[in-house]
Coordinates of C-alpha atoms in Angstrom, one line a residue:
M140 CA -27.6 18.7 73.0
H141 CA -25.1 17.1 70.7
P142 CA -21.7 16.7 72.4
S143 CA -19.0 19.1 71.2
F144 CA -15.6 17.8 70.4
K145 CA -12.1 19.3 70.3
K146 CA -8.7 17.8 69.6
V147 CA -6.3 17.1 72.4
Q148 CA -2.7 16.5 71.5
M149 CA -0.3 14.1 73.2
L150 CA 3.3 13.9 72.2
E151 CA 5.5 11.0 73.1
S152 CA 8.9 11.4 74.5
D153 CA 12.1 11.4 72.5
N154 CA 14.0 9.8 75.3
F155 CA 11.6 7.3 77.0
I156 CA 13.9 5.7 79.5
T157 CA 15.6 8.9 80.6
E158 CA 12.2 10.4 81.5
L159 CA 10.8 7.3 83.0
N160 CA 13.8 6.9 85.4
Q161 CA 13.3 10.3 86.9
P162 CA 12.7 9.9 90.7
L163 CA 9.2 10.0 92.0
N164 CA 8.3 11.4 95.4
M165 CA 9.7 8.4 97.1
A166 CA 8.2 9.2 100.5
T167 CA 4.7 8.8 99.3
D168 CA 4.6 7.3 95.8
P169 CA 4.6 3.6 95.2
P170 CA 8.0 2.3 93.9
F171 CA 6.9 1.9 90.3
H172 CA 10.4 2.3 88.9
Q173 CA 11.8 -0.5 91.1
A174 CA 8.9 -2.9 90.7
Y175 CA 8.6 -2.6 86.9
K176 CA 12.3 -2.0 86.0
S177 CA 12.4 -5.1 83.7
L178 CA 9.3 -3.9 81.8
I179 CA 10.8 -0.4 81.4
E180 CA 14.1 -1.8 80.2
D181 CA 12.4 -4.2 77.7
T182 CA 10.7 -1.2 76.2
S183 CA 13.8 1.0 75.9
N184 CA 14.6 -0.1 72.3
N185 CA 11.1 -0.2 71.1
I186 CA 9.3 2.2 68.8
F187 CA 8.9 5.1 71.2
G188 CA 10.0 7.9 68.9
K189 CA 8.0 11.1 68.5
K190 CA 4.4 10.2 67.6
L191 CA 1.4 12.4 67.7
V192 CA -1.7 10.8 69.2
L193 CA -4.9 12.7 68.7
V194 CA -7.7 12.1 71.2
E195 CA -11.0 13.9 70.9
E196 CA -12.4 15.6 74.1
C197 CA -16.2 15.5 74.6
E198 CA -18.9 16.5 77.0
L199 CA -20.9 13.4 78.1
P200 CA -24.7 13.6 78.0
L201 CA -25.6 15.9 80.9
I202 CA -28.8 15.1 82.9
D203 CA -30.4 17.3 85.6
L204 CA -31.7 15.0 88.3
S205 CA -33.7 17.7 90.0
R206 CA -36.6 16.5 87.9
I207 CA -36.7 13.1 89.6
L208 CA -35.2 13.8 93.0
H209 CA -37.8 16.4 94.1
N210 CA -40.6 14.8 96.0
D211 CA -42.9 17.8 95.8
N212 CA -45.3 19.1 93.1
V213 CA -42.7 21.5 91.6
V214 CA -41.9 19.1 88.8
D215 CA -44.7 17.7 86.7
E216 CA -45.0 14.1 85.5
S217 CA -43.9 14.8 81.9
E218 CA -40.6 16.3 83.1
R219 CA -40.0 13.2 85.3
E220 CA -40.6 11.0 82.4
E221 CA -38.4 13.0 80.2
C222 CA -35.5 12.7 82.7
K223 CA -36.0 8.9 82.9
E224 CA -35.9 8.7 79.1
E225 CA -32.6 10.7 79.0
I226 CA -31.1 8.3 81.5
A227 CA -32.1 5.2 79.5
R228 CA -31.1 6.7 76.2
A229 CA -27.6 7.7 77.5
S230 CA -27.2 4.2 78.9
Q231 CA -28.0 2.7 75.6
Q232 CA -26.1 5.0 73.3
W233 CA -23.1 5.9 75.5
G234 CA -23.0 3.7 78.5
F235 CA -21.8 6.8 80.3
F236 CA -23.5 10.0 81.4
Q237 CA -23.1 12.9 83.8
V238 CA -25.7 14.0 86.4
T239 CA -26.1 17.4 88.2
N240 CA -28.4 18.2 91.1
H241 CA -27.6 14.7 92.2
G242 CA -28.2 15.3 96.0
I243 CA -24.5 15.2 97.0
S244 CA -23.5 18.5 98.3
K245 CA -20.5 20.5 97.1
D246 CA -19.3 20.7 100.7
L247 CA -19.3 16.9 101.1
L248 CA -17.5 16.4 97.8
E249 CA -14.8 18.9 98.8
K250 CA -14.4 17.3 102.2
M251 CA -14.1 13.9 100.6
R252 CA -11.3 15.3 98.4
E253 CA -9.5 16.9 101.3
E254 CA -9.6 13.6 103.4
Q255 CA -8.6 11.5 100.4
V256 CA -5.5 13.7 99.7
K257 CA -4.5 13.4 103.4
V258 CA -4.5 9.6 103.3
F259 CA -2.6 9.3 100.0
K260 CA 0.0 11.8 101.2
Q261 CA 1.0 9.4 104.0
P262 CA 4.3 7.6 103.5
F263 CA 4.1 4.6 101.2
D264 CA 5.4 2.2 103.8
K265 CA 2.6 3.3 106.1
K266 CA -0.1 3.0 103.4
S267 CA 1.1 -0.5 102.4
K268 CA 0.3 -1.6 106.0
E269 CA -3.3 -0.5 105.8
D270 CA -4.6 -3.0 108.3
K271 CA -2.5 -1.2 111.0
F272 CA -2.7 2.2 109.2
M273 CA -6.5 2.6 109.1
N274 CA -8.0 -0.7 110.2
F275 CA -9.0 -1.4 106.6
P276 CA -9.0 -5.1 105.7
A277 CA -5.9 -6.6 104.3
G278 CA -5.5 -6.1 100.6
S279 CA -7.4 -2.7 100.6
Y280 CA -4.4 -0.7 99.5
R281 CA -3.4 -1.5 95.9
W282 CA -1.0 0.0 93.4
G283 CA 0.4 -0.8 89.9
T284 CA -0.5 -4.1 88.3
P285 CA 1.1 -7.2 89.8
T286 CA 0.1 -9.4 86.8
A287 CA 1.6 -7.0 84.2
T288 CA 3.9 -8.6 81.6
C289 CA 4.2 -5.5 79.4
L290 CA 3.8 -1.7 79.8
N291 CA 0.4 -1.7 78.2
Q292 CA -0.9 -3.8 81.1
L293 CA 0.6 -1.5 83.7
S294 CA -1.6 1.0 85.7
W295 CA 0.3 3.9 87.1
S296 CA -1.9 4.5 90.1
E297 CA -2.6 3.6 93.7
A298 CA -6.0 3.0 95.4
F299 CA -7.8 2.1 98.5
H300 CA -10.5 -0.5 97.7
I301 CA -13.0 -0.4 100.6
P302 CA -16.0 -2.7 101.0
M303 CA -19.0 -0.8 102.4
A304 CA -19.3 -3.1 105.3
D305 CA -15.8 -2.1 106.5
I306 CA -16.2 1.7 106.3
S307 CA -17.8 2.4 109.7
A308 CA -15.3 0.1 111.4
S309 CA -12.3 1.7 109.7
A310 CA -9.9 4.6 110.2
T311 CA -9.6 4.9 113.9
A312 CA -6.6 7.1 113.3
F313 CA -8.6 9.0 110.6
T314 CA -12.0 9.5 112.2
T315 CA -12.8 12.4 109.9
L316 CA -12.1 10.3 106.9
S317 CA -14.3 7.5 108.3
S318 CA -17.3 9.7 108.9
T319 CA -16.8 11.5 105.6
L320 CA -16.6 8.2 103.7
E321 CA -19.7 6.9 105.5
Q322 CA -21.7 10.0 104.6
F323 CA -20.5 10.0 101.0
A324 CA -21.2 6.3 100.6
T325 CA -24.7 6.4 102.1
T326 CA -25.7 9.4 99.9
V327 CA -24.2 7.9 96.6
A328 CA -25.8 4.5 97.4
G329 CA -29.2 6.1 97.5
L330 CA -28.5 7.7 94.1
A331 CA -27.4 4.3 92.7
R332 CA -30.6 2.7 93.9
K333 CA -32.7 5.4 92.3
L334 CA -30.9 5.2 88.9
T335 CA -31.0 1.4 88.7
A336 CA -34.7 1.4 89.5
I337 CA -35.3 3.9 86.6
L338 CA -33.2 1.8 84.2
A339 CA -35.1 -1.4 85.3
E340 CA -38.4 0.3 84.8
K341 CA -37.4 1.4 81.3
L342 CA -36.7 -2.3 80.5
G343 CA -40.1 -3.4 81.9
R344 CA -38.3 -5.3 84.6
E345 CA -38.8 -5.5 88.4
S346 CA -36.8 -2.8 90.2
T347 CA -37.1 -4.8 93.4
F348 CA -34.3 -7.0 92.0
F349 CA -31.7 -4.4 93.1
Q350 CA -33.3 -3.8 96.5
E351 CA -33.1 -7.6 97.2
N352 CA -29.6 -8.3 95.7
C353 CA -27.5 -5.1 95.9
L354 CA -27.2 -4.5 99.6
P355 CA -24.8 -2.0 101.3
S356 CA -22.7 -4.9 102.4
T357 CA -22.1 -6.0 98.8
C358 CA -21.0 -2.7 97.4
Y359 CA -17.7 -0.8 97.7
L360 CA -15.8 2.4 97.3
R361 CA -12.5 2.9 95.7
M362 CA -10.3 6.0 96.3
N363 CA -7.9 6.6 93.5
R364 CA -4.7 8.6 93.1
Y365 CA -2.8 8.9 89.8
P366 CA 0.7 10.2 90.4
P367 CA 2.5 12.2 87.7
C368 CA 4.0 9.9 85.1
P369 CA 7.1 10.8 83.1
V370 CA 5.7 9.4 79.8
P371 CA 1.9 9.6 79.9
S372 CA 1.4 8.4 76.4
A373 CA 3.3 5.1 77.1
I374 CA 1.7 4.1 80.4
H375 CA -1.9 4.1 81.5
G376 CA -3.1 5.5 84.8
L377 CA -5.7 2.7 84.7
M378 CA -5.5 0.2 81.8
P379 CA -8.5 -0.2 79.5
H380 CA -11.3 -2.2 81.1
T381 CA -15.1 -2.5 81.7
D382 CA -16.5 -2.5 85.2
S383 CA -17.6 -5.8 86.8
D384 CA -20.8 -4.4 88.5
F385 CA -24.2 -3.1 87.7
L386 CA -23.5 0.6 88.0
T387 CA -20.5 2.9 88.9
I388 CA -20.8 6.5 90.1
L389 CA -17.6 8.5 89.9
H390 CA -16.5 11.9 91.2
Q391 CA -13.2 13.1 89.6
D392 CA -11.2 16.3 90.1
E393 CA -10.6 19.0 87.4
V394 CA -7.3 17.4 86.1
G395 CA -9.1 15.0 83.7
G396 CA -7.8 11.8 82.2
L397 CA -10.8 9.5 81.9
Q398 CA -11.3 8.3 78.4
L399 CA -13.9 5.9 76.9
V400 CA -14.6 4.2 73.6
K401 CA -17.4 5.8 71.5
D402 CA -18.2 4.6 68.0
G403 CA -15.0 2.6 67.9
K404 CA -12.5 5.3 69.0
W405 CA -11.2 6.7 72.2
I406 CA -12.5 10.0 73.4
A407 CA -11.5 12.1 76.5
V408 CA -14.2 13.1 79.0
K409 CA -14.1 16.8 79.7
P410 CA -14.1 17.3 83.6
N411 CA -17.2 19.0 85.0
P412 CA -16.8 19.9 88.7
E413 CA -20.5 20.2 89.2
A414 CA -21.3 16.7 88.0
L415 CA -21.0 13.0 88.9
I416 CA -20.1 10.5 86.2
V417 CA -22.3 7.4 85.9
N418 CA -21.5 4.4 83.8
I419 CA -23.1 1.0 83.1
G420 CA -21.3 -2.2 84.3
D421 CA -21.0 -5.6 82.7
L422 CA -23.8 -7.1 84.9
F423 CA -26.3 -4.5 83.7
Q424 CA -25.4 -5.1 80.1
A425 CA -26.0 -8.8 80.6
W426 CA -29.2 -8.3 82.7
S427 CA -30.6 -5.9 80.1
N428 CA -29.7 -8.3 77.3
D429 CA -27.4 -5.7 75.7
V430 CA -29.9 -2.9 75.8
Y431 CA -27.5 -0.9 78.1
K432 CA -23.8 -0.8 77.2
S433 CA -20.9 -1.5 79.5
V434 CA -18.2 0.6 77.7
E435 CA -14.5 0.1 77.7
H436 CA -12.7 3.0 79.5
R437 CA -9.3 3.9 80.8
V438 CA -7.4 6.6 82.6
V439 CA -4.4 8.3 81.0
T440 CA -1.6 9.8 83.1
N441 CA -0.4 13.3 83.4
P442 CA 3.3 14.2 83.3
S443 CA 3.2 16.9 86.0
T444 CA -0.2 16.8 87.9
E445 CA -1.6 14.2 90.1
R446 CA -5.3 13.2 89.7
F447 CA -7.8 12.1 92.4
S448 CA -11.1 10.3 92.0
I449 CA -13.5 8.3 94.1
A450 CA -15.8 5.6 92.7
Y451 CA -18.8 3.8 94.1
F452 CA -19.5 0.3 92.7
F453 CA -23.0 -1.0 92.9
C454 CA -22.6 -4.8 93.2
P455 CA -24.8 -7.7 94.1
S456 CA -24.1 -10.6 96.4
Y457 CA -21.8 -13.3 95.0
D458 CA -24.8 -15.7 94.8
T459 CA -26.9 -13.3 92.7
V460 CA -27.9 -14.9 89.4
I461 CA -27.8 -12.7 86.3
Q462 CA -30.4 -13.8 83.7
N463 CA -33.0 -12.4 81.5
S464 CA -36.0 -13.6 79.4
E465 CA -35.5 -15.7 76.3
P466 CA -34.1 -15.3 73.7
S467 CA -31.1 -14.2 75.8
N468 CA -27.7 -13.3 74.5
Y469 CA -26.1 -14.7 77.6
R470 CA -26.2 -17.9 79.6
K471 CA -27.3 -17.7 83.2
F472 CA -24.4 -17.0 85.6
S473 CA -23.8 -15.9 89.2
F474 CA -21.7 -12.9 90.2
R475 CA -19.3 -15.3 91.9
E476 CA -18.8 -17.2 88.6
F477 CA -18.3 -14.0 86.7
R478 CA -15.6 -12.7 89.2
L479 CA -13.8 -16.0 89.3
Q480 CA -13.7 -16.1 85.4
V481 CA -12.3 -12.5 85.4
Q482 CA -9.6 -13.4 87.9
E483 CA -8.6 -16.5 85.9
D484 CA -8.4 -14.5 82.6
V485 CA -6.3 -11.8 84.2
Q486 CA -3.9 -14.3 85.6
K487 CA -3.7 -16.2 82.3
Y488 CA -3.7 -13.3 79.7
G489 CA -2.9 -10.2 81.8
H490 CA -6.3 -8.6 81.1
K491 CA -10.0 -9.2 81.6
V492 CA -12.2 -10.9 78.9
G493 CA -15.5 -10.3 80.6
L494 CA -18.9 -10.8 79.1
P495 CA -17.8 -12.6 75.9
R496 CA -17.1 -15.6 78.1
F497 CA -20.8 -15.9 78.8
L498 CA -22.3 -15.3 75.4
I499 CA -24.6 -18.0 73.9
S500 CA -23.8 -19.0 70.3
H501 CA -27.1 -18.7 68.3

């Protein structure tokens, strides 16, 4: 079905600084205003008058996975193949797609959301000491953008970035969260393995690559919260980027805010409470020699409503080498080398450069 579009209007504020300096919920929200006061003041005399920004809203390709997840004879082989073709086609044309009948129960998704809200509603001072707070490793709790030198580089959000290996050992004070995270991660990891095997098959490549290199210990979850932002058209919830993994699986709430680039323009993803969102990462684009697309995406903020999401990142070990058969568009590189290059570019330029660093000039 061809995606349907509609216009979504966003109107910038007349009085940027006045709105931006409205107090947040200081008990739970990160101190964005204090930390980025200089960036806000630098922008006060800039071109932030009334400006209408039109962003199209779309429904991503929607794929029913019941045709490949059933292990009985209910689904015939032609339907399985059709489903695989849809997955590969969406990965080539969009880099994003939605899946239903994905094997993760509605009850588990609702429980995950409840536990996530509980954690983020804890006082900021407590969250920022996450090693004592939930036994998460140091650095798990992140907020804002420490390297930001302008508002365009600032992300108005907070997150818990949790390596899969640390989930079962975490959250002694939040045992329900720990068990829910573990259940969610185990289930979504199985889905990631299934989808990557299909995408590898459609390339004529060995799907055992992912079994050997993308282990539970190398993947991670990220719980996200996007607090209300006084001027949503001026500050991102999450700045534009591509994902530095093979595959990302996202569950978002009904608030919306995810946007991606399609045919050279930004479009907004219409929330679907029944679906999970899947997107191709940089490593898969390189491994597929640009057959599958890692697409730039961002999260926009909301002036009055907080947004929650949880993402699973399907990553290899640092020593995994990304390469494909000749003629290749990319030189051979390890995941460690890729990550270090991204970190270096972010420190130097304030944003990720990514795959262009590894292109071969033909």
